[in-house]
Coordinates of C-alpha atoms in Angstrom, one line a residue:
Chain A
X195 CA 167.3 149.4 72.7
X196 CA 171.1 149.3 74.1
X197 CA 173.6 150.0 71.5
X198 CA 177.6 148.8 73.0
X199 CA 178.6 152.0 74.4
X200 CA 182.5 153.0 73.0
X201 CA 183.1 151.5 69.2
X202 CA 186.9 151.3 67.9
X203 CA 187.3 151.4 64.3
X204 CA 187.8 147.8 62.6
X205 CA 191.3 147.4 61.5
X206 CA 193.6 144.9 60.0
X207 CA 197.1 144.2 59.1
X208 CA 198.7 141.7 57.2
X209 CA 201.9 139.6 58.1
X210 CA 204.0 137.4 57.0
X211 CA 205.7 135.3 59.7
X212 CA 207.3 132.6 57.6
X213 CA 207.6 132.5 53.8
X214 CA 203.9 131.6 52.8
X215 CA 202.4 132.2 55.8
X216 CA 199.9 134.6 55.9
X217 CA 198.9 136.4 59.2
X218 CA 195.7 139.1 59.5
X219 CA 195.8 140.5 62.3
X220 CA 192.2 141.5 63.0
X221 CA 191.5 144.6 65.2
X222 CA 188.3 146.9 66.6
X223 CA 184.6 146.7 65.9
X224 CA 184.1 144.7 62.7
X225 CA 180.0 145.9 62.6
X226 CA 178.1 145.7 59.5
X227 CA 176.6 149.2 61.0
X228 CA 180.3 150.7 61.8
X229 CA 182.7 151.7 59.1
X230 CA 185.4 148.4 57.8
X231 CA 188.5 148.6 56.6
X232 CA 189.1 148.0 52.5
X233 CA 189.9 144.1 51.7
X234 CA 189.1 144.5 47.6
X235 CA 193.3 144.7 47.7
X236 CA 194.4 141.8 50.7
X237 CA 191.0 139.3 48.4
X238 CA 192.8 140.3 45.1
X239 CA 196.3 139.3 47.0
X240 CA 195.0 135.8 47.7
X241 CA 192.9 135.3 44.7
X242 CA 196.4 135.9 42.8
X243 CA 199.6 133.7 41.8
X244 CA 201.0 135.3 44.7
X245 CA 198.9 133.6 47.3
X246 CA 199.9 132.5 50.6
X247 CA 199.8 128.7 51.0
X248 CA 198.6 129.3 54.9
X249 CA 196.3 131.3 56.8
X250 CA 196.3 132.2 60.0
X251 CA 194.6 135.3 62.8
X252 CA 195.0 137.0 65.4
X253 CA 191.8 138.2 67.1
X254 CA 193.0 139.5 70.1
X255 CA 192.7 143.5 69.6
X256 CA 189.2 142.1 67.7
X257 CA 186.1 143.7 69.9
X258 CA 182.0 143.8 69.0
X259 CA 181.0 141.6 65.8
X260 CA 178.6 141.0 63.6
X261 CA 178.1 140.3 59.5
X262 CA 180.4 142.4 59.2
X263 CA 183.4 140.3 59.7
X264 CA 181.4 137.5 58.6
X265 CA 181.3 138.8 54.9
X266 CA 184.9 139.5 55.2
X267 CA 185.8 136.1 56.5
X268 CA 183.6 134.3 54.3
X269 CA 185.4 136.0 51.4
X270 CA 188.7 134.7 52.4
X271 CA 187.7 131.4 52.6
X272 CA 186.2 130.9 49.6
X273 CA 189.8 133.0 48.0
X274 CA 192.0 130.4 50.3
X275 CA 189.8 127.4 48.6
X276 CA 189.7 128.8 45.3
X277 CA 194.3 128.2 45.8
X278 CA 194.0 125.0 47.4
X279 CA 195.5 127.3 50.5
X280 CA 195.5 125.7 54.3
X281 CA 193.1 128.1 56.4
X282 CA 193.8 128.2 60.0
X283 CA 190.9 129.6 62.0
X284 CA 191.8 128.3 65.6
X285 CA 192.4 132.0 66.2
X286 CA 188.8 133.5 65.8
X287 CA 186.4 133.7 67.9
X288 CA 184.6 130.6 68.3
X289 CA 181.4 131.6 67.3
X290 CA 182.5 133.3 64.0
X291 CA 184.3 129.8 63.1
X292 CA 181.6 128.0 63.7
X293 CA 179.5 129.8 62.0
X294 CA 181.6 129.7 58.8
X295 CA 182.0 126.2 59.1
X296 CA 178.1 126.2 59.1
X297 CA 178.1 128.3 55.9
X298 CA 180.0 126.1 54.3
X299 CA 179.1 123.2 55.3
X300 CA 176.5 122.5 52.5
X301 CA 179.3 122.6 49.2
X302 CA 177.7 124.5 46.7
X303 CA 175.2 122.6 44.4
X304 CA 176.4 122.5 40.8
X305 CA 175.1 123.6 38.6
X306 CA 172.9 125.7 40.3
X307 CA 174.7 129.6 39.9
X308 CA 173.6 131.1 36.6
X309 CA 174.9 133.4 34.8
X310 CA 173.2 136.1 33.4
X311 CA 174.0 136.3 29.8
X312 CA 172.9 139.8 27.9
X313 CA 170.7 138.6 24.3
X314 CA 171.7 140.5 21.1
X315 CA 168.8 142.2 20.4
X316 CA 168.4 139.9 17.0
X317 CA 168.5 136.8 18.9
X318 CA 165.6 139.3 21.7
X319 CA 163.3 139.6 18.6
X320 CA 163.9 136.4 17.9
X321 CA 162.5 135.2 21.7
X322 CA 159.4 137.7 21.6
X323 CA 158.3 137.0 18.2
X324 CA 158.4 132.6 18.8
X325 CA 156.6 134.1 22.5
X326 CA 153.7 135.3 20.5
X327 CA 153.2 132.9 18.6
X328 CA 153.3 130.3 21.2
X329 CA 150.1 132.6 23.0
X330 CA 148.3 133.0 19.9
X331 CA 148.7 128.8 19.6
X332 CA 147.8 128.3 23.5
X333 CA 144.7 130.6 22.8
X334 CA 143.6 128.8 20.0
X335 CA 144.4 125.2 21.9
X336 CA 142.3 127.2 25.2
X337 CA 139.4 128.1 22.4
X338 CA 139.4 124.3 21.0
X339 CA 139.7 122.9 24.7
X340 CA 136.1 125.5 25.8
X341 CA 134.2 124.4 23.3
X342 CA 134.9 120.8 24.1
X343 CA 133.4 122.0 27.2
X344 CA 130.2 123.1 25.6
X345 CA 130.0 120.1 23.6
X346 CA 130.2 118.6 27.5
X347 CA 127.7 121.4 28.4
X348 CA 125.4 120.2 26.0
X349 CA 125.3 117.2 26.4
X350 CA 124.9 116.9 29.9
X351 CA 127.5 115.8 31.1
X352 CA 129.7 119.3 31.9
X353 CA 130.0 119.1 35.9
X354 CA 130.2 121.9 37.8
X355 CA 128.4 123.9 40.7
X356 CA 125.4 126.0 40.0
X357 CA 125.4 127.9 42.7
X358 CA 128.5 129.0 41.2
X359 CA 126.6 129.7 37.9
X360 CA 124.2 132.2 39.5
X361 CA 126.9 134.3 41.3
X362 CA 128.8 134.5 37.8
X363 CA 125.5 135.7 36.0
X364 CA 125.5 138.5 39.4
X365 CA 128.8 139.1 38.8
X366 CA 129.4 140.1 35.1
X367 CA 125.7 141.0 34.9
X368 CA 123.8 142.5 37.8
X369 CA 127.3 144.7 39.4
X370 CA 128.5 145.7 36.2
X371 CA 125.0 147.6 35.1
X372 CA 126.5 150.5 37.4
X373 CA 129.6 150.6 35.2
X374 CA 128.3 149.9 31.9
X375 CA 125.1 152.7 32.0
X376 CA 127.9 155.7 33.4
X377 CA 129.7 154.9 30.4
X378 CA 127.3 154.9 28.0
X379 CA 124.6 157.0 29.0
X380 CA 128.0 159.8 28.2
X381 CA 129.1 158.4 25.1
X382 CA 125.5 159.1 23.8
X383 CA 125.6 162.3 25.1
X384 CA 129.2 162.8 24.0
X385 CA 128.3 161.8 20.2
X386 CA 124.6 164.5 20.3
X387 CA 127.1 166.6 21.4
X388 CA 129.8 167.0 19.1
X389 CA 126.5 165.8 15.7
X390 CA 124.8 168.9 17.2
X391 CA 127.8 171.5 17.0
X392 CA 128.4 170.3 13.2
X393 CA 125.1 169.5 11.4
X394 CA 123.6 172.6 13.0
X395 CA 125.1 175.0 10.8
X396 CA 123.5 172.4 7.6
X397 CA 120.0 173.2 9.7
X398 CA 120.5 168.8 9.9
X399 CA 120.5 169.0 14.3
X400 CA 117.2 165.5 13.9
X401 CA 120.3 163.7 12.2
X402 CA 121.7 163.5 15.5
X403 CA 119.5 161.3 16.5
X404 CA 120.4 159.0 13.4
X405 CA 124.0 159.5 13.7
X406 CA 123.4 158.5 18.3
X407 CA 121.5 155.6 17.3
X408 CA 123.0 153.9 14.5
X409 CA 126.7 154.1 15.7
X410 CA 125.1 152.6 19.4
X411 CA 123.3 150.0 18.1
X412 CA 125.9 149.0 15.5
X413 CA 128.9 149.7 17.2
X414 CA 129.5 151.8 20.2
X415 CA 127.7 150.2 22.6
X416 CA 128.7 146.0 21.9
X417 CA 133.0 147.0 21.9
X418 CA 132.5 150.5 25.0
X419 CA 130.5 147.3 26.8
X420 CA 133.1 144.8 25.4
X421 CA 136.3 146.9 26.7
X422 CA 134.1 147.2 30.1
X423 CA 133.9 143.8 31.0
X424 CA 137.3 143.3 29.5
X425 CA 138.8 146.0 32.7
X426 CA 136.1 144.4 35.2
X427 CA 134.8 140.7 34.6
X428 CA 138.1 139.2 32.7
X429 CA 141.0 141.1 35.1
X430 CA 139.0 139.3 37.7
X431 CA 138.4 135.7 36.1
X432 CA 142.3 136.4 35.7
X433 CA 142.6 137.2 39.0
X434 CA 140.9 134.0 40.6
X435 CA 141.9 131.6 38.3
X436 CA 145.2 132.6 38.9
X437 CA 145.4 132.7 42.4
X438 CA 143.3 129.2 42.8
X439 CA 146.2 127.5 40.9
X440 CA 148.6 129.4 43.0
X441 CA 146.9 127.7 45.9
X442 CA 146.6 124.2 44.2
X443 CA 143.0 124.4 43.8
X444 CA 142.9 123.4 40.0
X445 CA 145.0 120.8 41.3
X446 CA 142.8 119.3 43.7
X447 CA 140.0 119.3 41.1
X448 CA 141.8 117.9 39.5
X449 CA 142.7 114.5 41.4
X450 CA 138.6 114.4 42.4
X451 CA 138.7 113.6 38.6
X452 CA 137.2 117.4 38.2
X453 CA 137.7 118.5 35.1
X454 CA 139.0 122.6 35.5
X455 CA 137.6 123.8 32.5
X456 CA 134.1 122.3 33.4
X457 CA 134.0 123.3 36.4
X458 CA 136.3 126.3 36.6
X459 CA 136.5 127.8 32.8
X460 CA 133.1 127.2 31.8
X461 CA 130.4 128.3 34.3
X462 CA 132.5 132.1 34.4
X463 CA 132.2 131.7 29.7
X464 CA 128.7 131.5 30.1
X465 CA 127.5 133.4 32.7
X466 CA 129.5 136.1 30.2
X467 CA 128.3 135.3 26.5
X468 CA 125.0 135.3 28.1
X469 CA 125.4 138.8 30.2
X470 CA 126.9 140.8 27.1
X471 CA 124.4 141.2 24.1
X472 CA 122.3 142.0 27.7
X473 CA 124.6 144.6 28.7
X474 CA 124.7 145.8 25.2
X475 CA 121.4 145.9 24.7
X476 CA 120.4 148.0 28.2
X477 CA 123.2 150.5 26.8
X478 CA 122.3 150.6 23.5
X479 CA 119.4 152.3 25.5
X480 CA 121.2 154.4 27.9
X481 CA 123.2 156.2 24.7
X482 CA 119.6 156.3 22.8
X483 CA 118.6 158.6 26.3
X484 CA 122.3 160.6 27.3
X485 CA 121.7 161.4 22.9
X486 CA 118.4 162.0 23.8
X487 CA 119.6 164.6 26.7
X488 CA 121.9 166.4 24.7
X489 CA 119.7 167.2 21.7
X490 CA 116.6 168.9 23.8
X491 CA 119.4 170.8 25.4
X492 CA 121.6 171.9 22.4
X493 CA 118.5 172.4 19.4
X494 CA 114.9 173.1 19.1
X495 CA 114.2 169.4 19.0
X496 CA 111.0 167.5 20.6
X497 CA 110.7 164.6 23.1
X498 CA 108.5 162.9 20.5
X499 CA 110.8 164.2 17.2
X500 CA 113.8 162.5 18.3
X501 CA 112.3 159.0 19.3
X502 CA 110.3 159.2 16.0
X503 CA 113.8 160.2 14.0
X504 CA 115.2 158.1 16.2
X505 CA 113.4 154.2 15.4
X506 CA 113.1 155.5 11.9
X507 CA 117.1 154.8 11.5
X508 CA 117.7 151.6 13.5
X509 CA 116.7 148.9 11.3
X510 CA 115.7 145.5 13.7
X511 CA 119.0 143.9 11.5
X512 CA 121.3 146.7 12.8
X513 CA 119.8 145.4 16.4
X514 CA 120.9 142.3 15.7
X515 CA 124.4 142.9 13.8
X516 CA 125.4 144.7 16.7
X517 CA 123.9 142.2 19.2
X518 CA 125.9 139.1 17.5
X519 CA 129.3 141.4 17.6
X520 CA 128.7 141.4 21.3
X521 CA 128.4 137.8 21.5
X522 CA 131.1 137.6 20.3
X523 CA 133.2 140.4 22.1
X524 CA 132.0 138.3 25.2
X525 CA 133.6 134.8 24.0
X526 CA 136.5 136.7 23.5
X527 CA 136.8 139.0 26.9
X528 CA 136.1 135.0 28.5
X529 CA 138.9 133.3 26.8
X530 CA 141.7 135.7 27.1
X531 CA 141.1 136.1 31.1
X532 CA 140.1 132.3 31.5
X533 CA 143.1 131.4 29.2
X534 CA 145.6 134.0 31.2
X535 CA 144.3 132.6 34.2
X536 CA 144.9 129.1 33.7
X537 CA 148.2 129.5 32.3
X538 CA 149.3 131.5 35.3
X539 CA 152.4 130.8 36.7
X540 CA 153.5 130.1 40.3
X541 CA 153.3 133.4 42.4
X542 CA 151.8 136.6 43.3
X543 CA 154.1 138.5 40.3
X544 CA 152.2 135.9 38.2
X545 CA 148.9 137.1 39.4
X546 CA 150.1 140.2 38.5
X547 CA 150.8 139.6 35.1
X548 CA 148.0 137.0 34.1
X549 CA 145.8 139.7 34.8
X550 CA 147.7 143.1 33.1
X551 CA 147.7 140.4 29.6
X552 CA 144.0 139.1 30.3
X553 CA 142.9 143.1 29.4
X554 CA 144.8 143.7 27.0
X555 CA 144.5 140.6 25.2
X556 CA 140.6 141.2 26.1
X557 CA 140.9 144.3 24.5
X558 CA 143.6 143.6 21.6
X559 CA 141.5 141.1 21.2
X560 CA 137.7 143.2 20.9
X561 CA 139.4 146.1 18.3
X562 CA 140.8 143.2 15.5
X563 CA 138.0 141.5 15.6
X564 CA 135.1 143.8 15.5
X565 CA 136.8 145.8 12.3
X566 CA 137.2 142.1 10.7
X567 CA 133.2 142.2 11.5
X568 CA 133.1 146.0 10.2
X569 CA 134.5 144.6 6.8
X570 CA 132.2 141.3 6.8
X571 CA 129.2 143.2 7.4
X572 CA 129.1 145.6 4.6
X573 CA 129.8 143.3 2.0
X574 CA 127.0 141.1 3.5
X575 CA 125.4 144.8 3.3
X576 CA 124.0 144.2 6.6
Chain B
X266 CA 174.4 143.4 69.4
X267 CA 172.7 145.4 71.9
X268 CA 174.0 144.6 75.5
X269 CA 171.0 144.4 77.7
X270 CA 170.8 144.9 80.8
X271 CA 170.5 141.2 82.9
X272 CA 167.9 141.0 85.2
X273 CA 165.4 143.0 83.3
X274 CA 163.1 140.9 81.1
X275 CA 164.0 141.6 77.1
X276 CA 160.4 140.6 76.5
X277 CA 157.2 140.8 78.7
X278 CA 154.1 140.6 78.1
X279 CA 151.8 142.4 80.9
X280 CA 147.9 141.5 81.0
X281 CA 147.7 141.3 77.3
X282 CA 144.3 140.8 76.1
X283 CA 143.6 139.7 72.6
X284 CA 140.8 139.8 70.1
X285 CA 139.1 140.2 66.4
X286 CA 136.2 141.9 67.3
X287 CA 133.3 140.8 70.0
X288 CA 135.7 137.3 69.8
X289 CA 138.2 136.6 72.5
X290 CA 141.2 134.6 71.5
X291 CA 143.2 134.5 75.1
X292 CA 143.0 136.8 77.8
X293 CA 145.6 137.4 80.5
X294 CA 148.3 136.7 79.1
X295 CA 151.3 137.5 81.8
X296 CA 155.1 135.7 80.7
X297 CA 158.8 137.1 80.0
X298 CA 161.3 136.2 77.8
X299 CA 164.9 136.3 79.2
X300 CA 168.0 137.1 76.5
X301 CA 169.1 134.1 74.8
X302 CA 166.4 132.3 75.3
X303 CA 164.3 130.1 72.8
X304 CA 161.1 129.8 73.8
X305 CA 158.0 128.6 72.5
X306 CA 154.9 129.5 71.9
X307 CA 152.7 126.5 72.7
X308 CA 149.1 125.3 72.6
X309 CA 146.7 123.1 70.5
X310 CA 145.5 124.2 67.1
X311 CA 143.5 127.5 67.3
X312 CA 144.2 128.2 70.6
X313 CA 145.7 131.2 69.1
X314 CA 149.9 130.6 68.6
X315 CA 150.6 132.6 65.7
X316 CA 148.0 135.5 66.7
X317 CA 149.9 136.1 69.6
X318 CA 153.5 135.8 67.3
X319 CA 151.4 138.9 65.7
X320 CA 150.7 140.8 68.6
X321 CA 154.3 140.3 69.3
X322 CA 156.3 141.7 66.3
X323 CA 153.5 144.8 66.3
X324 CA 150.8 142.8 63.5
X325 CA 147.9 143.5 65.8
X326 CA 147.5 145.5 68.9
X327 CA 145.9 144.2 72.2
X328 CA 142.5 144.4 73.3
X329 CA 144.5 145.1 76.6
X330 CA 147.9 144.9 78.3
X331 CA 150.5 145.5 76.6
X332 CA 154.1 144.5 75.9
X333 CA 157.4 145.5 76.7
X334 CA 160.8 145.3 75.5
X335 CA 163.5 145.8 77.8
X336 CA 161.3 147.7 79.6
X337 CA 160.2 149.8 77.1
X338 CA 156.2 150.0 75.9
X339 CA 155.9 148.6 72.3
X340 CA 152.5 149.6 72.3
X341 CA 151.5 152.7 74.2
X342 CA 154.1 154.5 71.5
X343 CA 154.0 156.3 68.2
X344 CA 154.0 154.3 65.6
X345 CA 157.3 155.6 64.3
X346 CA 159.1 154.3 67.9
X347 CA 157.1 151.3 67.2
X348 CA 159.2 150.9 64.0
X349 CA 162.3 151.5 65.5
X350 CA 161.7 148.5 67.9
X351 CA 160.9 146.1 65.0
X352 CA 163.8 147.1 63.4
X353 CA 165.3 145.0 66.0
X354 CA 163.0 141.7 65.1
X355 CA 163.0 139.3 62.4
X356 CA 160.6 137.2 61.2
X357 CA 160.3 134.4 59.3
X358 CA 157.3 133.4 58.0
X359 CA 155.0 130.8 57.6
X360 CA 155.7 130.0 53.7
X361 CA 158.6 132.2 53.8
X362 CA 156.8 135.5 52.5
X363 CA 159.4 136.5 49.9
X364 CA 158.4 138.6 47.6
X365 CA 157.4 137.0 44.5
X366 CA 159.2 140.3 41.9
X367 CA 162.3 139.5 43.1
X368 CA 165.3 137.9 43.0
X369 CA 166.4 136.0 46.2
X370 CA 169.5 138.4 46.5
X371 CA 167.4 141.0 45.9
X372 CA 164.8 139.8 48.5
X373 CA 167.8 139.7 51.5
X374 CA 169.1 143.2 50.2
X375 CA 165.5 145.3 51.2
X376 CA 166.4 145.8 54.8
X377 CA 169.6 146.1 54.2
X378 CA 168.4 149.2 51.6
X379 CA 166.7 150.7 53.2
X380 CA 167.9 151.2 57.0
X381 CA 172.2 150.8 56.9
X382 CA 174.8 152.5 54.2
X383 CA 175.9 149.8 52.6
X384 CA 176.7 150.0 49.4
X385 CA 175.2 147.4 46.5
X386 CA 178.4 145.0 46.4
X387 CA 177.9 145.0 50.0
X388 CA 175.2 143.6 50.0
X389 CA 174.8 141.1 47.5
X390 CA 177.8 139.7 49.2
X391 CA 175.3 139.9 52.9
X392 CA 172.8 138.5 50.7
X393 CA 175.2 135.8 49.9
X394 CA 176.4 134.9 53.4
X395 CA 173.3 134.8 54.3
X396 CA 171.9 132.2 52.1
X397 CA 175.0 130.6 52.6
X398 CA 173.9 130.6 56.3
X399 CA 170.8 128.6 55.3
X400 CA 172.7 126.2 52.7
X401 CA 171.2 128.3 49.8
X402 CA 174.9 128.9 48.5
X403 CA 174.5 130.0 44.9
X404 CA 171.3 131.0 44.6
X405 CA 170.8 134.5 44.5
X406 CA 170.0 134.6 41.3
X407 CA 166.9 132.9 41.6
X408 CA 163.4 133.7 41.5
X409 CA 161.2 132.7 45.0
X410 CA 158.5 131.1 42.3
X411 CA 161.7 128.7 40.8
X412 CA 162.4 127.0 44.3
X413 CA 160.8 125.2 46.1
X414 CA 158.8 125.2 50.0
X415 CA 161.4 123.6 51.8
X416 CA 164.0 126.0 50.3
X417 CA 161.4 129.4 50.4
X418 CA 161.3 128.8 54.4
X419 CA 164.9 128.8 54.2
X420 CA 165.4 131.7 52.3
X421 CA 161.9 133.5 54.5
X422 CA 164.8 133.5 57.6
X423 CA 167.8 134.4 55.7
X424 CA 166.0 137.2 54.9
X425 CA 165.2 137.3 58.4
X426 CA 168.5 137.8 59.8
X427 CA 169.7 140.3 57.1
X428 CA 170.2 142.9 59.8
X429 CA 171.7 140.9 63.2
X430 CA 167.9 140.7 64.6
X431 CA 168.5 141.0 68.7
X432 CA 165.3 138.9 68.0
X433 CA 164.3 136.6 65.6
X434 CA 160.5 135.9 65.6
X435 CA 159.5 132.1 64.2
X436 CA 155.7 131.1 62.6
X437 CA 156.2 127.0 62.9
X438 CA 160.0 126.9 61.6
X439 CA 159.8 123.4 60.8
X440 CA 156.5 122.6 59.5
X441 CA 156.8 121.6 55.9
X442 CA 160.3 120.4 56.5
X443 CA 162.1 117.1 56.2
X444 CA 163.2 115.9 59.8
X445 CA 166.6 116.0 59.1
X446 CA 166.0 120.0 57.3
X447 CA 164.4 120.6 60.6
X448 CA 166.9 119.1 62.7
X449 CA 169.3 121.6 60.8
X450 CA 167.2 123.8 61.2
X451 CA 167.5 123.2 64.9
X452 CA 171.2 123.4 65.1
X453 CA 171.3 126.7 63.3
X454 CA 168.3 128.5 65.9
X455 CA 171.0 127.0 68.5
X456 CA 173.9 128.7 66.5
X457 CA 172.9 132.2 66.7
X458 CA 171.5 132.2 69.6
X459 CA 174.6 131.1 71.1
X460 CA 176.9 132.7 68.7
X461 CA 174.8 136.3 67.9
X462 CA 172.9 136.0 71.3
X463 CA 170.2 136.2 69.2
X464 CA 166.9 136.0 71.3
X465 CA 164.1 132.7 69.5
X466 CA 161.0 133.5 69.3
X467 CA 158.8 130.3 68.1
X468 CA 155.0 129.1 67.2
X469 CA 155.5 125.1 66.3
X470 CA 153.6 122.1 67.4
X471 CA 157.3 120.1 66.3
X472 CA 157.5 117.6 70.1
X473 CA 161.3 116.9 69.5
X474 CA 162.3 120.7 68.5
X475 CA 160.7 121.4 72.0
X476 CA 162.4 119.5 73.9
X477 CA 165.2 119.3 72.4
X478 CA 166.0 123.1 72.0
X479 CA 163.5 125.1 74.2
X480 CA 164.4 127.3 77.6
X481 CA 161.5 128.7 77.6
X482 CA 157.7 128.6 76.7
X483 CA 154.0 129.7 77.4
X484 CA 151.3 127.5 76.8
X485 CA 147.9 128.8 75.6
X486 CA 145.0 126.4 76.1
X487 CA 141.6 127.1 73.8
X488 CA 138.9 126.0 76.2
X489 CA 139.5 128.7 79.2
X490 CA 141.3 130.8 76.7
X491 CA 144.4 131.5 79.1
X492 CA 148.2 130.9 79.4
X493 CA 148.5 127.8 81.6
X494 CA 151.6 127.9 82.1
X495 CA 154.6 128.9 81.3
X496 CA 158.8 127.9 81.8
X497 CA 161.1 125.6 80.9
X498 CA 159.0 123.2 78.3
X499 CA 161.3 120.2 79.9
X500 CA 160.0 120.8 83.9
X501 CA 156.2 121.0 82.2
X502 CA 156.4 118.0 80.8
X503 CA 157.7 115.7 83.9
X504 CA 156.3 118.5 86.6
X505 CA 153.8 120.6 85.6
X506 CA 150.7 120.9 87.7
X507 CA 148.4 121.0 84.8
X508 CA 147.4 117.5 83.2
X509 CA 146.4 119.3 79.6
X510 CA 149.9 120.8 79.8
X511 CA 151.8 117.3 80.4
X512 CA 149.5 115.2 78.4
X513 CA 150.2 117.5 75.3
X514 CA 153.9 117.5 76.1
X515 CA 153.8 113.8 76.0
X516 CA 151.9 113.8 72.9
X517 CA 148.7 112.2 74.8
X518 CA 149.7 109.0 76.1
X519 CA 152.1 110.1 79.6
X520 CA 153.7 107.1 80.8
X521 CA 152.7 105.7 84.2
X522 CA 155.6 106.2 86.3
X523 CA 154.4 110.1 86.3
X524 CA 151.2 110.1 86.7
X525 CA 151.3 108.6 89.9
X526 CA 148.7 106.0 89.3

C-alpha cells in the first residue's frame, strides 16, 4: 500500500505569548513509525509548579499525523487536567480534536486503576502456604462431593448419559493400551537387564524372574500405569471440564437441574477407577513378558524355567495388593483431574494451568500414597 | 495513512468462490470497497458472511477467484507478500479473541512490539490511548478473564486499531452490546473513518446500525449461494429489484406504499 510520498521531521516549539499562556507549535509529520521530538521535559513542566494556566496549539505547519501525535496530545491533556489548566484545542486539526474528546468522554472509573505492589518474601511465603492449604481443603471437599455422588449412584439417583460412560471406558481403557504396553514391557526389560547383570556374578541369574515378577506385580505396574493415566487421562479430564466451564456448559447443566458432579465427573470417575486395575493387570503380564525376553537373551535360562520361577515367586496376595494400589491411584488421578477441571478459571490460560496442576497433583498423590501403602503393607505383612 | 489513488477500489473481490471441502458456501462474488467506505456484509444466518470475512483477511484461501487490495492480488502472491499486506489490516473478532495470558496493555502491545521500533514507554502510551478511545481508561493492567464480555469486545477493537490500520474488519461488532454501547461503537466507527480515513468492513445483522452508518454493502443469499445485490444499504432497502433483499432490510415487513401494491 502506498505510503505518503515525502515526510518531514516532526517539530515542536513552545512560546509564551502572554503571562500564564503556553502556545505549542507543532510542525512536520507526527507519525508513530517516524521520529518524534522528545516531549518528556515539556510534560514535566506542564505538570510542575510553574505550569501555565492556559495551553494553546498552532498546527499550521503540521503535516500527516496519526497515533504518534495523539499520544502526545492526550498526555498534554492529562497534565492540563491535573493542574486545572485550560486547554484550548481550537488550534488542532478537527479529527485530532474529535478523537481527543472521544477518548476523554468516558471518565476513568474510580478504583479501576491498579497499583502493583511487590510483596515481601515473608508475605509471599505466607500467601503460598495459605494457597496450598486452600487447595488441600478444596481437594478434600471434592473428594467428599464425589463420594456423595457415588452414594447417589448406588441408590440409582445419579443422572448421567450412559453413552458418555461407554465413551470414557473406551478413552480410559482401550485407547490407553498402546502406551501402557510399551512402557510396562520396557520396564520389564530394564529390570531384567539390570538384575541379570548383577545376579549373574553370583550365579543367581534365575532370580531375575523373581525380581521382575515381584517388582511389577507389587509396585511398578500400578505406579507406572497410574503415572501414564495421570498424564493421559487426568490431563484430558481437566482440559475437558475446564473448557466446558469456560464455555458455560457446566452452567447450562445446572440450569437444567442436572448436577455437573453426577453428569460430568461421575462417569469419568467410574470409567477410570474401573479401568485402572484392568490396565494394571495387563501391565503385570506385559512387564513379565519383557523380563522374559531380556532374560532369555542374556542368561542361560529356558522359557519354562523362567515361567516356573515366576509362578513360584508371586503369591495371589501380591497380585491383589498391587491391584488394590492401582484402584487407589485411579481414584487419586480422577480426583486430581476432575477437581482441577471443575475449579478452572475463565480463560484459555486457566485451562492450561488447571491441566498442568492436574498432572502434577496426580503424580504427586500417587507417589505419596505409594509410600504410605508400602509402609502399611509391610506392617500388615502382606 | 496511505494515500491511495482515487478511482481505484481499495478492495476488489473478483469471481470469488468459497467452499469447505466439497461444500460450496458462496460462488461468483464480485464487489468493490472504496476508500473510506463503511462496507456491510449482510445476509441470513449461515450464508457465509463470516467465511467471506475470513477470506478477506487471509485466514482462508478462496477455491476460485481472488481479492485485490489497491489493485494487487492478495491470494496469488507468496505468504510473505500477503503478511506485508495484512499489516495494514485490523481485525476485531466476534468475542474479542484476546490472549488470556496477557494484560490488556500487553495485548495491544503485541503488534507494536513486533512491527514498530517503539520503546516500552511509548508502547504503553499507545495502549493507554487506544483503551481510552474505547472508553476503558485505567484498565491497562487487567487480564481478559477479569473484564466483562462487552469490555473484551472493546479491547479487541483497541487491539485492532493498535497499528492505525488502513482497513478495519469487524465480525458482528455490536452483538452482545447494549443499545447504547452499540450506538457509541457506531459513533467510534464513524469517527475513525472521518479522522483517520479508515475503511471499515463489517459483518452485521444490526439493521439500525446498517442503516445509520453503512455506505456500501453486499447481500449474500443462502439458497442461490451467491450475492443478490451490492450497493448503499439504504438505497437497496428502497429500490433493490430483488424482493428478498428488501424484505431482509425491512425486517420482513415492507411498508405497503413501497411494494407498489
